[in-house]
Coordinates of C-alpha atoms in Angstrom, one line a residue:
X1 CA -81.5 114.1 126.9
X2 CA -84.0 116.6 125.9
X3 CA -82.1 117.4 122.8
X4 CA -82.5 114.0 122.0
X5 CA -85.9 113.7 122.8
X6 CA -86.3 117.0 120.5
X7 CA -83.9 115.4 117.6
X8 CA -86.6 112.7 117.3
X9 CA -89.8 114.4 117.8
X10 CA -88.4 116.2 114.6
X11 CA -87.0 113.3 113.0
X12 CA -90.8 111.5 113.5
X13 CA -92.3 115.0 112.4
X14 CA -90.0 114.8 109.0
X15 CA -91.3 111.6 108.5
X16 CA -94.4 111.5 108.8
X17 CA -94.8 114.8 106.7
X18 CA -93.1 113.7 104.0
X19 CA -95.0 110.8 104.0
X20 CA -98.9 112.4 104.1
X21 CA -97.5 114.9 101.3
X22 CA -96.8 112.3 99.1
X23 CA -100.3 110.1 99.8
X24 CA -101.9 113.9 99.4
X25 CA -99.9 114.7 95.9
X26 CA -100.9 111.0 95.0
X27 CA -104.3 111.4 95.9
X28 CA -104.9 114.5 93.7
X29 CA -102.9 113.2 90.5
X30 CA -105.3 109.9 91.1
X31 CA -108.3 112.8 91.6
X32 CA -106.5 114.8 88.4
X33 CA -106.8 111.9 86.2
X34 CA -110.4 110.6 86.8
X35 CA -111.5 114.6 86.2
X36 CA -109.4 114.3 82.8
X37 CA -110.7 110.6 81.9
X38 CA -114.3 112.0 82.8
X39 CA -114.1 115.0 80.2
X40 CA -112.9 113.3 77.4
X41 CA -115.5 110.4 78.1
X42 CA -118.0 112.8 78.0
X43 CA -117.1 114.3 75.1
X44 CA -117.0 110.4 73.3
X45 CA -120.3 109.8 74.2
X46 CA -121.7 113.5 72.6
X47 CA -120.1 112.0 69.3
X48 CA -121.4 108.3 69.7
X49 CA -125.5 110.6 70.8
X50 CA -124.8 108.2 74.0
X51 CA -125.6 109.1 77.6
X52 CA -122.5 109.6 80.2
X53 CA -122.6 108.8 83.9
X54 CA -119.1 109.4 86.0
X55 CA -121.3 108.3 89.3
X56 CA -119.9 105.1 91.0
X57 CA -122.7 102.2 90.5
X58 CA -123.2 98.7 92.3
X59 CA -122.5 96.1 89.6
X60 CA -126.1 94.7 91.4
X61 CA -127.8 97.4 90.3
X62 CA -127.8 95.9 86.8
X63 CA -128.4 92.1 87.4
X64 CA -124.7 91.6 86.8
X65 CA -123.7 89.4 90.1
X66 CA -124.4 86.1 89.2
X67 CA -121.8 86.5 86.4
X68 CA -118.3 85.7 86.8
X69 CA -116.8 88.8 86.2
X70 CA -119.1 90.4 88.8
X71 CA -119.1 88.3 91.3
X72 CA -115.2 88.3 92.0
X73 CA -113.8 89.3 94.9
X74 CA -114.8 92.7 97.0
X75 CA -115.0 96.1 96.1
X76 CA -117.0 96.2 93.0
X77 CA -117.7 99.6 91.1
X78 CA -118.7 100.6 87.9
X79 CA -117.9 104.4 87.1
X80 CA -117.8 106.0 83.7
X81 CA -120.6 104.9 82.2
X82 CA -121.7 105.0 78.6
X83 CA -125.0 103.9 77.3
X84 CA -127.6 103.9 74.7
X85 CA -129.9 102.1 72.2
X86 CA -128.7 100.3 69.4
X87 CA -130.0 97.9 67.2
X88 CA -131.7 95.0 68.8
X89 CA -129.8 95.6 72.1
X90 CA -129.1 98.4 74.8
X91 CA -125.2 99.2 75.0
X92 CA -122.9 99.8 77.9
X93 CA -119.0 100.8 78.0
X94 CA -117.5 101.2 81.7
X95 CA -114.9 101.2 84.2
X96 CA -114.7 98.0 86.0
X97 CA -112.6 98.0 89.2
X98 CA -112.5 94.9 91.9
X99 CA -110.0 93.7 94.6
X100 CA -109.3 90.0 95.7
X101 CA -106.9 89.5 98.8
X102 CA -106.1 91.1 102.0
X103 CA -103.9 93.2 103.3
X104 CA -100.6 93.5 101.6
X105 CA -101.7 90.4 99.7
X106 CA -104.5 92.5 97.8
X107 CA -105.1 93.4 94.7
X108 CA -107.4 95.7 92.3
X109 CA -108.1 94.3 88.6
X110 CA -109.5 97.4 86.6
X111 CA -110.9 96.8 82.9
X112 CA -113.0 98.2 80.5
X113 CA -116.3 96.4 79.8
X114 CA -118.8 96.2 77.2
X115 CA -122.0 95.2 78.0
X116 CA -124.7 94.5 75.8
X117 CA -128.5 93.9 77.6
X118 CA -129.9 92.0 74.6
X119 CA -134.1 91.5 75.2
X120 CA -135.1 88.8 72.7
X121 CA -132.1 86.7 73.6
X122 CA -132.0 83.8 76.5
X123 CA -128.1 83.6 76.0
X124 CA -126.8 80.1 77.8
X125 CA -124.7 80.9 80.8
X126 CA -121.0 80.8 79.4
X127 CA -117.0 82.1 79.9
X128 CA -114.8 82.5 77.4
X129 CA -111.8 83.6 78.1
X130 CA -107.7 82.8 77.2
X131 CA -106.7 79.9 77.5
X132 CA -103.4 79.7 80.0
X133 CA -101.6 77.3 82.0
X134 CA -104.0 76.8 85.2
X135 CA -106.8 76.3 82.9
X136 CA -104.6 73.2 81.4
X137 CA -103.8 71.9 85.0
X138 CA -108.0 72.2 85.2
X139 CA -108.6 70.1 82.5
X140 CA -106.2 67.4 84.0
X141 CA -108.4 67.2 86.8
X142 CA -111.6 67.2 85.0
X143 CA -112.7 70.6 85.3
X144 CA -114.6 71.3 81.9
X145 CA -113.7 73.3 79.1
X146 CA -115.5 72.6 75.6
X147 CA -113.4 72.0 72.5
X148 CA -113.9 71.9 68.9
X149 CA -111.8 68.8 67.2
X150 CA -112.9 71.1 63.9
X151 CA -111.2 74.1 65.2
X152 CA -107.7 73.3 67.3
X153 CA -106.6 76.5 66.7
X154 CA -109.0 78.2 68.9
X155 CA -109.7 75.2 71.4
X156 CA -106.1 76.1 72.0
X157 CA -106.3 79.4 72.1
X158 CA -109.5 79.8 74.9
X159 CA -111.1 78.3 77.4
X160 CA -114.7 78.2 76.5
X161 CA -117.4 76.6 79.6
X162 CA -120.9 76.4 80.5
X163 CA -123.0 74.2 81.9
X164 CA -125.2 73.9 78.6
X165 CA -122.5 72.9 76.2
X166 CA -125.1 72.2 73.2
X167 CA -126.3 75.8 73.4
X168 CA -122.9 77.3 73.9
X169 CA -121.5 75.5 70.8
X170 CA -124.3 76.7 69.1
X171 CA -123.3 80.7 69.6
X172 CA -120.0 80.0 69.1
X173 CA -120.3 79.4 65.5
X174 CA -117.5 79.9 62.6
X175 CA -117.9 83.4 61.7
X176 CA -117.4 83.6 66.0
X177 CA -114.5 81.7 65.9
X178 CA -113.0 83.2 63.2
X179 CA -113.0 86.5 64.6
X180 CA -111.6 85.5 67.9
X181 CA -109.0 83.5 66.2
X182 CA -107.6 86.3 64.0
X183 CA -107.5 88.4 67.0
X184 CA -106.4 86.4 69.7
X185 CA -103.9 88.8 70.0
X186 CA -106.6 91.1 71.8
X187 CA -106.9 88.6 74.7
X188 CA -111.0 88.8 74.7
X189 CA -112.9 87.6 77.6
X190 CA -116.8 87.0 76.4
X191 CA -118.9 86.0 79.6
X192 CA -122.7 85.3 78.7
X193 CA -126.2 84.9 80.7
X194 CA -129.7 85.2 80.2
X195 CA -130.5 88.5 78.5
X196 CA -126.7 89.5 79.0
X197 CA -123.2 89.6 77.1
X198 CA -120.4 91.0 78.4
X199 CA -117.1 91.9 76.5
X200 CA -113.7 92.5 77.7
X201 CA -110.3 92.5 78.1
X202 CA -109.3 90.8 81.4
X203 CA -106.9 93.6 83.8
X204 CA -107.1 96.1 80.4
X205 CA -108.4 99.6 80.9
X206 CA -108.9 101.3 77.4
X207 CA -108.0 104.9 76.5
X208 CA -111.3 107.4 76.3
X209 CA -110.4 107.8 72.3
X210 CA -109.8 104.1 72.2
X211 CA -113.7 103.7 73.2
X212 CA -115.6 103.7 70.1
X213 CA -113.2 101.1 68.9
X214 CA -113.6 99.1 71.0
X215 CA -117.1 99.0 71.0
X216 CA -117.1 98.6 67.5
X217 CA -115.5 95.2 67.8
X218 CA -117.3 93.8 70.8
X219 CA -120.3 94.7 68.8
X220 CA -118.8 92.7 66.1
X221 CA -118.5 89.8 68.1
X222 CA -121.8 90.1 69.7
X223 CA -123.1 90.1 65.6
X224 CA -121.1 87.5 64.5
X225 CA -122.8 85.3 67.3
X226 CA -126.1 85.6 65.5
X227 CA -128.2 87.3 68.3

């Protein structure tokens, strides 16, 4: 019997080695990564003459929670930060991490965001994001989601809300439409409010030397939208 009761101590000993060896080898690849992702971000935003922050930041912190992306689920953090003047606007690119569920039922959405604190503007509150098929079953049910009987194509293509509908038709004129419509492929989700616009790809996280790409085209849309 103590053999036994040996046989299993070691058997449990195995086990549970093997098993915090591979949370500790995941844990520094994760750590091994972020390092990685944080040098070449810094070295994007020394070519863009932005500013770079790796620090973890409270989506609070800049008047981001009433929106809809920010005010999903648990766990909010920004990290990676980029930002710097531009034109008429100050401009943000980060990591956007959340988690909705519990337990084994959870799960963690990570994007990257552009966000673009405009001054002079009083954007209308708005979403627009992909149209799929819950947002259909919605609009059975009377759930709102503004079309254009002019532009099929992208009523079909996005669901577009907000409580103002006059105003948010207004920002979403052609040369807006047109862009989104020749690159629907890109999946963009455009949430507005107030003095902010935010930019995105929903569950995307974009490559560091993807960056100033991509803010080159969320800038375009912002532009195209007249601000």
């Amino acid at each position: 019997m103590p053999h036994i009761i040996a046989l299993l101590d070691l058997s449990f000993f195995l086990i549970f080695g093997g098993f915090a060896a591979v949370v500790i080898a995941l844990l520094a690849l994760s750590h091994l990564k972020q390092k990685r992702r944080c040098a070449a971000l810094l070295q994007i935003a020394n070519n863009l003459g932005m500013q770079f922050t790796a620090e973890k930041s409270d989506p609070d912190a800049f008047g981001f929670s009433t929106m809809k992306l920010f005010s999903r689920g648990r766990s909010r953090q920004i990290r990676n930060r980029i930002s710097g003047p531009m034109a008429d606007a100050t401009g943000m690119l980060f990591d956007y991490r959340f988690t909705v569920g519990s337990g084994k039922h959870s799960s963690t959405h990570r994007q990257t965001v552009a966000a673009f604190q405009i001054p002079t503007a009083h954007l209308p509150e708005f979403s627009c994001k992909p149209e799929h098929f819950f947002h259909k079953v919605a609009d059975l049910f009377g759930f709102d989601d503004i079309d254009f009987e002019s532009e099929p194509a992208f009523s079909k293509a996005y669901h577009l809300s907000g409580p103002d509908e006059a105003a948010v038709r207004t920002l979403f004129n052609a040369d807006t439409i047109r862009r989104l419509e020749a690159q629907v492929d890109k999946h963009w989700s455009i949430d507005g409010q107030q003095h902010w616009l935010i930019v995105y790809r929903a569950n995307k996280t974009i490559k560091p030397e993807a960056w100033p790409e991509f803010l080159l085209e969320a800038t375009e849309i912002m532009n195209d939208m007249t601000l």
